[in-house]
Amino acid sequence: MSRDPKIESPVGPRHVAIIMDGNGRWAQARGRPRLFGHHAGARRVREVVEACPRLGIEYLTIFAFSTENWKRTQVEVAGLMSLFRRYIAKETRALAANNVRVRFIGDRVRLDTKLVELMDALEAQTCGNTGVNLTVALNYGGRDEVARATKRLAQDVAEGKLRPEDVDEETLPKYLDTCVLPDPDLVIRTSGEARISNFLLWQSAYAEYEFIDTLWPDFTAAELERLCRSFGTRERRFGKVPA
Ligand code: FPP
């Protein structure tokens, strides 16, 4: 898998975004509580991150917790927050050793202070890394992100830093959480559901989508490779007519 035109192999996606769905059903199928599935799901993340360099993936963005996920039971929400704290503490060394640069997107205001401290520390510790760019969407919602971005943009207009007539398609993305990331080329959702659930709404305007039946805890690097190869065979037109 390569993006170098001199190398004859399918051109893979530069930025892959994944909606990691199906942890609950995976656990339920084993007669276990939903959190058992989330823990199994968290263990899949490392294999997927480690496969990225080989597949030519420079950016990987994963949906860990949505602005709507607060509607789950208090037990599940608390369990997920505890999992995120433990995951960051446990994975920091491996992420650093793998030269991974980690970023978080989403609204941190509602997250607990300890978790935010761990997120800030991991971002700071990996900010000099030059390998895979891993972005974790945590308390993230596409509509919430656009609303927060619009608020900041409106503030700049109110303060005279930006003229309304200068606002165009290039302006708004500069205010999004993803301002330093390229748009995703390929969005994958596991678990057989064919919806995007408020994930990267603005950024995915021209993404290719893959909705696959595999439940997230069963997702493997081999499956990611298959999806990347399939992506390489697609003709992306971006509104143009075929060549
Ligand atoms: C969706 O499955 C999954 C989530 C809401 C949580 C995603 C979290 C992880 C994969 C774990 C950890 C991630 C990191 C970055 C450490 P679901 O609960 O909706 O499953 P269901 O549709 O089968 O109920």
PDB file of C-alpha atoms and ligand atoms in Angstrom:
ATOM      1  CA  MET A   1       0.000   0.000   0.000  1.00  0.00           C
ATOM      2  CA  SER A   2       1.614   3.277  -1.040  1.00  0.00           C
ATOM      3  CA  ARG A   3       0.856   6.847  -1.968  1.00  0.00           C
ATOM      4  CA  ASP A   4       4.077   7.180  -3.965  1.00  0.00           C
ATOM      5  CA  PRO A   5       3.034   7.280  -7.685  1.00  0.00           C
ATOM      6  CA  LYS A   6       6.350   5.597  -8.631  1.00  0.00           C
ATOM      7  CA  ILE A   7       5.396   2.500  -6.616  1.00  0.00           C
ATOM      8  CA  GLU A   8       2.819   0.269  -8.251  1.00  0.00           C
ATOM      9  CA  SER A   9       0.310  -0.565  -5.556  1.00  0.00           C
ATOM     10  CA  PRO A  10      -3.133   0.748  -4.727  1.00  0.00           C
ATOM     11  CA  VAL A  11      -3.173   4.286  -3.385  1.00  0.00           C
ATOM     12  CA  GLY A  12      -4.372   3.928   0.175  1.00  0.00           C
ATOM     13  CA  PRO A  13      -6.183   6.433   2.356  1.00  0.00           C
ATOM     14  CA  ARG A  14      -4.039   9.058   4.044  1.00  0.00           C
ATOM     15  CA  HIS A  15      -6.599   9.677   6.775  1.00  0.00           C
ATOM     16  CA  VAL A  16      -8.826   6.891   8.126  1.00  0.00           C
ATOM     17  CA  ALA A  17     -11.575   7.655  10.649  1.00  0.00           C
ATOM     18  CA  ILE A  18     -13.294   4.850  12.554  1.00  0.00           C
ATOM     19  CA  ILE A  19     -16.611   4.644  14.383  1.00  0.00           C
ATOM     20  CA  MET A  20     -15.781   1.794  16.763  1.00  0.00           C
ATOM     21  CA  ASP A  21     -19.209   0.277  17.266  1.00  0.00           C
ATOM     22  CA  GLY A  22     -20.434  -3.055  18.589  1.00  0.00           C
ATOM     23  CA  ASN A  23     -18.671  -3.388  21.944  1.00  0.00           C
ATOM     24  CA  GLY A  24     -21.980  -3.836  23.799  1.00  0.00           C
ATOM     25  CA  ARG A  25     -23.268  -6.540  21.464  1.00  0.00           C
ATOM     26  CA  TRP A  26     -19.908  -8.322  21.541  1.00  0.00           C
ATOM     27  CA  ALA A  27     -20.093  -8.489  25.335  1.00  0.00           C
ATOM     28  CA  GLN A  28     -23.783  -9.430  25.329  1.00  0.00           C
ATOM     29  CA  ALA A  29     -23.043 -12.371  22.992  1.00  0.00           C
ATOM     30  CA  ARG A  30     -20.680 -13.644  25.682  1.00  0.00           C
ATOM     31  CA  GLY A  31     -23.114 -13.061  28.530  1.00  0.00           C
ATOM     32  CA  ARG A  32     -20.900 -10.314  29.941  1.00  0.00           C
ATOM     33  CA  PRO A  33     -21.596  -6.690  30.932  1.00  0.00           C
ATOM     34  CA  ARG A  34     -21.231  -3.966  28.320  1.00  0.00           C
ATOM     35  CA  LEU A  35     -18.046  -2.638  29.921  1.00  0.00           C
ATOM     36  CA  PHE A  36     -16.365  -5.971  29.248  1.00  0.00           C
ATOM     37  CA  GLY A  37     -16.912  -5.185  25.554  1.00  0.00           C
ATOM     38  CA  HIS A  38     -15.485  -1.678  25.907  1.00  0.00           C
ATOM     39  CA  HIS A  39     -12.345  -3.090  27.524  1.00  0.00           C
ATOM     40  CA  ALA A  40     -11.990  -5.598  24.687  1.00  0.00           C
ATOM     41  CA  GLY A  41     -12.554  -2.716  22.239  1.00  0.00           C
ATOM     42  CA  ALA A  42      -9.816  -0.642  23.848  1.00  0.00           C
ATOM     43  CA  ARG A  43      -7.369  -3.525  23.361  1.00  0.00           C
ATOM     44  CA  ARG A  44      -8.004  -3.462  19.579  1.00  0.00           C
ATOM     45  CA  VAL A  45      -6.853   0.122  19.271  1.00  0.00           C
ATOM     46  CA  ARG A  46      -3.144  -0.642  19.637  1.00  0.00           C
ATOM     47  CA  GLU A  47      -3.067  -3.235  16.828  1.00  0.00           C
ATOM     48  CA  VAL A  48      -4.856  -0.823  14.504  1.00  0.00           C
ATOM     49  CA  VAL A  49      -2.552   2.095  15.345  1.00  0.00           C
ATOM     50  CA  GLU A  50       0.517  -0.100  14.848  1.00  0.00           C
ATOM     51  CA  ALA A  51      -0.704  -1.226  11.418  1.00  0.00           C
ATOM     52  CA  CYS A  52      -1.019   2.329  10.101  1.00  0.00           C
ATOM     53  CA  PRO A  53       2.590   3.023   8.978  1.00  0.00           C
ATOM     54  CA  ARG A  54       2.688  -0.191   6.929  1.00  0.00           C
ATOM     55  CA  LEU A  55      -0.604   0.749   5.247  1.00  0.00           C
ATOM     56  CA  GLY A  56       0.502   4.306   4.486  1.00  0.00           C
ATOM     57  CA  ILE A  57      -2.079   5.771   6.882  1.00  0.00           C
ATOM     58  CA  GLU A  58      -0.734   9.040   8.275  1.00  0.00           C
ATOM     59  CA  TYR A  59      -3.833  10.057  10.245  1.00  0.00           C
ATOM     60  CA  LEU A  60      -6.128   7.813  12.253  1.00  0.00           C
ATOM     61  CA  THR A  61      -9.136   9.310  14.024  1.00  0.00           C
ATOM     62  CA  ILE A  62     -11.227   7.165  16.362  1.00  0.00           C
ATOM     63  CA  PHE A  63     -14.635   7.913  17.889  1.00  0.00           C
ATOM     64  CA  ALA A  64     -14.338   6.998  21.575  1.00  0.00           C
ATOM     65  CA  PHE A  65     -17.244   8.897  23.156  1.00  0.00           C
ATOM     66  CA  SER A  66     -19.918  11.064  21.576  1.00  0.00           C
ATOM     67  CA  THR A  67     -21.785  14.059  22.967  1.00  0.00           C
ATOM     68  CA  GLU A  68     -24.832  11.757  22.895  1.00  0.00           C
ATOM     69  CA  ASN A  69     -23.163   8.927  24.853  1.00  0.00           C
ATOM     70  CA  TRP A  70     -23.909  10.752  28.141  1.00  0.00           C
ATOM     71  CA  LYS A  71     -27.444   9.378  27.719  1.00  0.00           C
ATOM     72  CA  ARG A  72     -26.168   5.896  28.635  1.00  0.00           C
ATOM     73  CA  THR A  73     -26.497   4.580  32.189  1.00  0.00           C
ATOM     74  CA  GLN A  74     -24.402   6.231  34.865  1.00  0.00           C
ATOM     75  CA  VAL A  75     -22.555   2.919  35.361  1.00  0.00           C
ATOM     76  CA  GLU A  76     -21.569   2.679  31.700  1.00  0.00           C
ATOM     77  CA  VAL A  77     -20.545   6.346  31.436  1.00  0.00           C
ATOM     78  CA  ALA A  78     -18.452   6.164  34.639  1.00  0.00           C
ATOM     79  CA  GLY A  79     -16.914   2.879  33.449  1.00  0.00           C
ATOM     80  CA  LEU A  80     -15.973   4.408  30.093  1.00  0.00           C
ATOM     81  CA  MET A  81     -14.432   7.494  31.736  1.00  0.00           C
ATOM     82  CA  SER A  82     -12.402   5.249  34.032  1.00  0.00           C
ATOM     83  CA  LEU A  83     -11.354   3.164  31.010  1.00  0.00           C
ATOM     84  CA  PHE A  84     -10.147   6.303  29.184  1.00  0.00           C
ATOM     85  CA  ARG A  85      -8.105   7.391  32.216  1.00  0.00           C
ATOM     86  CA  ARG A  86      -6.533   3.958  32.586  1.00  0.00           C
ATOM     87  CA  TYR A  87      -5.981   3.595  28.842  1.00  0.00           C
ATOM     88  CA  ILE A  88      -4.067   6.870  28.618  1.00  0.00           C
ATOM     89  CA  ALA A  89      -1.923   6.031  31.656  1.00  0.00           C
ATOM     90  CA  LYS A  90      -1.218   2.504  30.365  1.00  0.00           C
ATOM     91  CA  GLU A  91      -0.637   3.261  26.686  1.00  0.00           C
ATOM     92  CA  THR A  92       1.476   6.406  26.979  1.00  0.00           C
ATOM     93  CA  ARG A  93       4.757   4.486  26.839  1.00  0.00           C
ATOM     94  CA  ALA A  94       3.762   2.337  23.819  1.00  0.00           C
ATOM     95  CA  LEU A  95       2.413   5.358  21.944  1.00  0.00           C
ATOM     96  CA  ALA A  96       5.631   7.278  22.572  1.00  0.00           C
ATOM     97  CA  ALA A  97       7.766   4.262  21.570  1.00  0.00           C
ATOM     98  CA  ASN A  98       5.793   3.944  18.336  1.00  0.00           C
ATOM     99  CA  ASN A  99       6.408   7.638  17.525  1.00  0.00           C
ATOM    100  CA  VAL A 100       2.619   8.284  17.591  1.00  0.00           C
ATOM    101  CA  ARG A 101       1.395  11.854  17.945  1.00  0.00           C
ATOM    102  CA  VAL A 102      -1.838  11.927  19.924  1.00  0.00           C
ATOM    103  CA  ARG A 103      -4.494  14.638  19.805  1.00  0.00           C
ATOM    104  CA  PHE A 104      -7.965  14.818  21.308  1.00  0.00           C
ATOM    105  CA  ILE A 105     -10.982  16.465  19.731  1.00  0.00           C
ATOM    106  CA  GLY A 106     -14.315  17.228  21.347  1.00  0.00           C
ATOM    107  CA  ASP A 107     -15.505  19.486  24.134  1.00  0.00           C
ATOM    108  CA  ARG A 108     -13.392  19.018  27.280  1.00  0.00           C
ATOM    109  CA  VAL A 109     -15.635  21.193  29.463  1.00  0.00           C
ATOM    110  CA  ARG A 110     -17.815  18.309  30.616  1.00  0.00           C
ATOM    111  CA  LEU A 111     -14.947  15.876  31.207  1.00  0.00           C
ATOM    112  CA  ASP A 112     -13.480  15.395  34.678  1.00  0.00           C
ATOM    113  CA  THR A 113     -10.346  17.295  35.624  1.00  0.00           C
ATOM    114  CA  LYS A 114      -8.153  14.209  36.077  1.00  0.00           C
ATOM    115  CA  LEU A 115      -9.025  12.914  32.604  1.00  0.00           C
ATOM    116  CA  VAL A 116      -8.386  16.320  31.013  1.00  0.00           C
ATOM    117  CA  GLU A 117      -5.002  16.495  32.767  1.00  0.00           C
ATOM    118  CA  LEU A 118      -4.061  13.075  31.361  1.00  0.00           C
ATOM    119  CA  MET A 119      -5.218  14.128  27.873  1.00  0.00           C
ATOM    120  CA  ASP A 120      -3.204  17.362  28.031  1.00  0.00           C
ATOM    121  CA  ALA A 121      -0.126  15.481  29.276  1.00  0.00           C
ATOM    122  CA  LEU A 122      -0.350  12.848  26.526  1.00  0.00           C
ATOM    123  CA  GLU A 123      -0.716  15.538  23.853  1.00  0.00           C
ATOM    124  CA  ALA A 124       2.280  17.406  25.271  1.00  0.00           C
ATOM    125  CA  GLN A 125       4.391  14.243  25.608  1.00  0.00           C
ATOM    126  CA  THR A 126       3.788  13.171  22.017  1.00  0.00           C
ATOM    127  CA  CYS A 127       3.720  16.577  20.290  1.00  0.00           C
ATOM    128  CA  GLY A 128       7.235  16.100  18.884  1.00  0.00           C
ATOM    129  CA  ASN A 129       6.479  12.674  17.408  1.00  0.00           C
ATOM    130  CA  THR A 130       6.560  12.363  13.653  1.00  0.00           C
ATOM    131  CA  GLY A 131       4.788   9.037  13.056  1.00  0.00           C
ATOM    132  CA  VAL A 132       1.064   8.281  12.913  1.00  0.00           C
ATOM    133  CA  ASN A 133      -1.257  11.090  13.973  1.00  0.00           C
ATOM    134  CA  LEU A 134      -3.803   9.483  16.274  1.00  0.00           C
ATOM    135  CA  THR A 135      -6.812  11.656  17.071  1.00  0.00           C
ATOM    136  CA  VAL A 136      -9.228  10.478  19.727  1.00  0.00           C
ATOM    137  CA  ALA A 137     -12.718  11.983  19.604  1.00  0.00           C
ATOM    138  CA  LEU A 138     -13.878  12.219  23.210  1.00  0.00           C
ATOM    139  CA  ASN A 139     -17.101  14.005  24.123  1.00  0.00           C
ATOM    140  CA  TYR A 140     -17.208  14.792  20.424  1.00  0.00           C
ATOM    141  CA  GLY A 141     -20.220  15.604  18.255  1.00  0.00           C
ATOM    142  CA  GLY A 142     -20.032  17.056  14.752  1.00  0.00           C
ATOM    143  CA  ARG A 143     -22.899  19.477  15.341  1.00  0.00           C
ATOM    144  CA  ASP A 144     -21.488  20.535  18.706  1.00  0.00           C
ATOM    145  CA  GLU A 145     -18.098  21.112  17.054  1.00  0.00           C
ATOM    146  CA  VAL A 146     -19.636  23.281  14.291  1.00  0.00           C
ATOM    147  CA  ALA A 147     -21.642  25.227  16.902  1.00  0.00           C
ATOM    148  CA  ARG A 148     -18.536  25.839  19.053  1.00  0.00           C
ATOM    149  CA  ALA A 149     -16.545  26.852  15.952  1.00  0.00           C
ATOM    150  CA  THR A 150     -19.300  29.247  14.840  1.00  0.00           C
ATOM    151  CA  LYS A 151     -19.369  30.836  18.270  1.00  0.00           C
ATOM    152  CA  ARG A 152     -15.629  31.562  18.092  1.00  0.00           C
ATOM    153  CA  LEU A 153     -15.921  32.796  14.514  1.00  0.00           C
ATOM    154  CA  ALA A 154     -18.789  35.130  15.505  1.00  0.00           C
ATOM    155  CA  GLN A 155     -16.658  36.405  18.374  1.00  0.00           C
ATOM    156  CA  ASP A 156     -13.847  37.267  15.933  1.00  0.00           C
ATOM    157  CA  VAL A 157     -16.367  39.101  13.722  1.00  0.00           C
ATOM    158  CA  ALA A 158     -17.711  40.980  16.754  1.00  0.00           C
ATOM    159  CA  GLU A 159     -14.163  42.003  17.709  1.00  0.00           C
ATOM    160  CA  GLY A 160     -13.425  43.186  14.164  1.00  0.00           C
ATOM    161  CA  LYS A 161     -10.805  40.458  13.522  1.00  0.00           C
ATOM    162  CA  LEU A 162     -12.822  38.969  10.661  1.00  0.00           C
ATOM    163  CA  ARG A 163     -15.191  40.568   8.125  1.00  0.00           C
ATOM    164  CA  PRO A 164     -18.480  38.689   7.417  1.00  0.00           C
ATOM    165  CA  GLU A 165     -17.850  38.998   3.652  1.00  0.00           C
ATOM    166  CA  ASP A 166     -14.558  37.108   4.093  1.00  0.00           C
ATOM    167  CA  VAL A 167     -16.250  34.046   5.619  1.00  0.00           C
ATOM    168  CA  ASP A 168     -16.193  31.141   3.158  1.00  0.00           C
ATOM    169  CA  GLU A 169     -15.610  27.363   3.026  1.00  0.00           C
ATOM    170  CA  GLU A 170     -11.962  27.882   3.923  1.00  0.00           C
ATOM    171  CA  THR A 171     -12.736  29.982   6.999  1.00  0.00           C
ATOM    172  CA  LEU A 172     -14.944  27.748   9.138  1.00  0.00           C
ATOM    173  CA  PRO A 173     -12.596  24.694   9.169  1.00  0.00           C
ATOM    174  CA  LYS A 174      -9.935  26.888  10.769  1.00  0.00           C
ATOM    175  CA  TYR A 175     -12.201  27.094  13.831  1.00  0.00           C
ATOM    176  CA  LEU A 176     -12.981  23.362  14.003  1.00  0.00           C
ATOM    177  CA  ASP A 177     -11.269  21.035  16.500  1.00  0.00           C
ATOM    178  CA  THR A 178      -9.702  19.324  13.486  1.00  0.00           C
ATOM    179  CA  CYS A 179      -8.098  22.519  12.104  1.00  0.00           C
ATOM    180  CA  VAL A 180      -4.650  20.911  11.808  1.00  0.00           C
ATOM    181  CA  LEU A 181      -5.885  17.642  10.256  1.00  0.00           C
ATOM    182  CA  PRO A 182      -6.619  16.810   6.619  1.00  0.00           C
ATOM    183  CA  ASP A 183     -10.178  15.656   5.857  1.00  0.00           C
ATOM    184  CA  PRO A 184     -10.719  11.904   6.250  1.00  0.00           C
ATOM    185  CA  ASP A 185     -10.433   9.884   3.043  1.00  0.00           C
ATOM    186  CA  LEU A 186     -12.070   6.767   4.436  1.00  0.00           C
ATOM    187  CA  VAL A 187     -14.619   6.470   7.243  1.00  0.00           C
ATOM    188  CA  ILE A 188     -15.201   2.966   8.612  1.00  0.00           C
ATOM    189  CA  ARG A 189     -18.080   1.966  10.869  1.00  0.00           C
ATOM    190  CA  THR A 190     -18.093  -1.462  12.429  1.00  0.00           C
ATOM    191  CA  SER A 191     -21.059  -3.527  13.669  1.00  0.00           C
ATOM    192  CA  GLY A 192     -23.403  -3.426  10.687  1.00  0.00           C
ATOM    193  CA  GLU A 193     -25.015  -0.046  11.389  1.00  0.00           C
ATOM    194  CA  ALA A 194     -25.075   2.252   8.340  1.00  0.00           C
ATOM    195  CA  ARG A 195     -25.130   5.695   9.915  1.00  0.00           C
ATOM    196  CA  ILE A 196     -22.568   8.343  10.802  1.00  0.00           C
ATOM    197  CA  SER A 197     -23.894   9.331  14.238  1.00  0.00           C
ATOM    198  CA  ASN A 198     -22.680  12.943  14.258  1.00  0.00           C
ATOM    199  CA  PHE A 199     -19.044  12.016  13.451  1.00  0.00           C
ATOM    200  CA  LEU A 200     -16.863  14.485  11.484  1.00  0.00           C
ATOM    201  CA  LEU A 201     -19.894  15.923   9.660  1.00  0.00           C
ATOM    202  CA  TRP A 202     -18.131  18.843   7.961  1.00  0.00           C
ATOM    203  CA  GLN A 203     -14.873  16.978   7.347  1.00  0.00           C
ATOM    204  CA  SER A 204     -16.379  13.867   5.729  1.00  0.00           C
ATOM    205  CA  ALA A 205     -18.163  15.679   2.889  1.00  0.00           C
ATOM    206  CA  TYR A 206     -16.098  13.748   0.327  1.00  0.00           C
ATOM    207  CA  ALA A 207     -14.982  10.742   2.348  1.00  0.00           C
ATOM    208  CA  GLU A 208     -15.495   7.192   1.148  1.00  0.00           C
ATOM    209  CA  TYR A 209     -17.510   5.076   3.582  1.00  0.00           C
ATOM    210  CA  GLU A 210     -17.249   1.424   4.623  1.00  0.00           C
ATOM    211  CA  PHE A 211     -19.940  -0.075   6.821  1.00  0.00           C
ATOM    212  CA  ILE A 212     -18.813  -3.540   7.888  1.00  0.00           C
ATOM    213  CA  ASP A 213     -20.503  -6.214   9.992  1.00  0.00           C
ATOM    214  CA  THR A 214     -17.522  -6.985  12.250  1.00  0.00           C
ATOM    215  CA  LEU A 215     -18.046  -5.904  15.850  1.00  0.00           C
ATOM    216  CA  TRP A 216     -15.264  -3.549  16.967  1.00  0.00           C
ATOM    217  CA  PRO A 217     -13.589  -5.979  19.441  1.00  0.00           C
ATOM    218  CA  ASP A 218     -13.149  -8.420  16.516  1.00  0.00           C
ATOM    219  CA  PHE A 219     -11.693  -5.844  14.115  1.00  0.00           C
ATOM    220  CA  THR A 220      -8.139  -6.661  12.989  1.00  0.00           C
ATOM    221  CA  ALA A 221      -5.253  -5.072  11.130  1.00  0.00           C
ATOM    222  CA  ALA A 222      -5.918  -7.568   8.315  1.00  0.00           C
ATOM    223  CA  GLU A 223      -9.445  -6.214   7.917  1.00  0.00           C
ATOM    224  CA  LEU A 224      -8.130  -2.653   7.900  1.00  0.00           C
ATOM    225  CA  GLU A 225      -5.697  -3.643   5.164  1.00  0.00           C
ATOM    226  CA  ARG A 226      -8.511  -5.160   3.085  1.00  0.00           C
ATOM    227  CA  LEU A 227     -10.546  -1.933   3.408  1.00  0.00           C
ATOM    228  CA  CYS A 228      -7.536   0.193   2.469  1.00  0.00           C
ATOM    229  CA  ARG A 229      -6.937  -1.919  -0.654  1.00  0.00           C
ATOM    230  CA  SER A 230     -10.584  -1.626  -1.618  1.00  0.00           C
ATOM    231  CA  PHE A 231     -10.346   2.148  -1.117  1.00  0.00           C
ATOM    232  CA  GLY A 232      -7.426   2.148  -3.578  1.00  0.00           C
ATOM    233  CA  THR A 233      -9.668   0.761  -6.317  1.00  0.00           C
ATOM    234  CA  ARG A 234     -12.361   3.451  -5.936  1.00  0.00           C
ATOM    235  CA  GLU A 235     -12.564   6.416  -8.268  1.00  0.00           C
ATOM    236  CA  ARG A 236     -12.945   9.570  -6.227  1.00  0.00           C
ATOM    237  CA  ARG A 237     -14.468  12.289  -8.356  1.00  0.00           C
ATOM    238  CA  PHE A 238     -15.079  15.153  -5.934  1.00  0.00           C
ATOM    239  CA  GLY A 239     -18.004  16.289  -8.114  1.00  0.00           C
ATOM    240  CA  LYS A 240     -16.102  16.023 -11.418  1.00  0.00           C
ATOM    241  CA  VAL A 241     -17.092  13.785 -14.339  1.00  0.00           C
ATOM    242  CA  PRO A 242     -15.011  10.597 -14.869  1.00  0.00           C
ATOM    243  CA  ALA A 243     -11.727  11.115 -16.742  1.00  0.00           C
TER     244      ALA A 243
HETATM  245  C1  FPP B   1     -19.754   1.813  20.724  1.00  0.00           C
HETATM  246  O1  FPP B   1     -20.161   0.506  21.004  1.00  0.00           O
HETATM  247  C2  FPP B   1     -18.560   2.131  21.466  1.00  0.00           C
HETATM  248  C3  FPP B   1     -18.427   3.153  22.333  1.00  0.00           C
HETATM  249  C4  FPP B   1     -19.481   4.098  22.661  1.00  0.00           C
HETATM  250  C5  FPP B   1     -17.166   3.357  23.060  1.00  0.00           C
HETATM  251  C6  FPP B   1     -15.942   3.224  22.225  1.00  0.00           C
HETATM  252  C7  FPP B   1     -14.847   2.968  23.121  1.00  0.00           C
HETATM  253  C8  FPP B   1     -13.897   2.056  22.933  1.00  0.00           C
HETATM  254  C9  FPP B   1     -13.697   1.223  21.749  1.00  0.00           C
HETATM  255  C10 FPP B   1     -13.008   1.812  24.017  1.00  0.00           C
HETATM  256  C11 FPP B   1     -11.864   2.606  24.256  1.00  0.00           C
HETATM  257  C12 FPP B   1     -11.313   3.590  23.337  1.00  0.00           C
HETATM  258  C13 FPP B   1     -10.162   4.177  23.638  1.00  0.00           C
HETATM  259  C14 FPP B   1      -9.590   5.258  22.797  1.00  0.00           C
HETATM  260  C15 FPP B   1      -9.410   3.784  24.804  1.00  0.00           C
HETATM  261  P1  FPP B   1     -21.574   0.297  21.651  1.00  0.00           P
HETATM  262  O2  FPP B   1     -21.432   0.348  23.116  1.00  0.00           O
HETATM  263  O3  FPP B   1     -22.532   1.303  21.104  1.00  0.00           O
HETATM  264  O4  FPP B   1     -21.943  -1.138  21.175  1.00  0.00           O
HETATM  265  P2  FPP B   1     -23.385  -1.675  20.816  1.00  0.00           P
HETATM  266  O5  FPP B   1     -23.885  -0.858  19.657  1.00  0.00           O
HETATM  267  O6  FPP B   1     -23.145  -3.094  20.475  1.00  0.00           O
HETATM  268  O7  FPP B   1     -24.220  -1.491  22.045  1.00  0.00           O
END
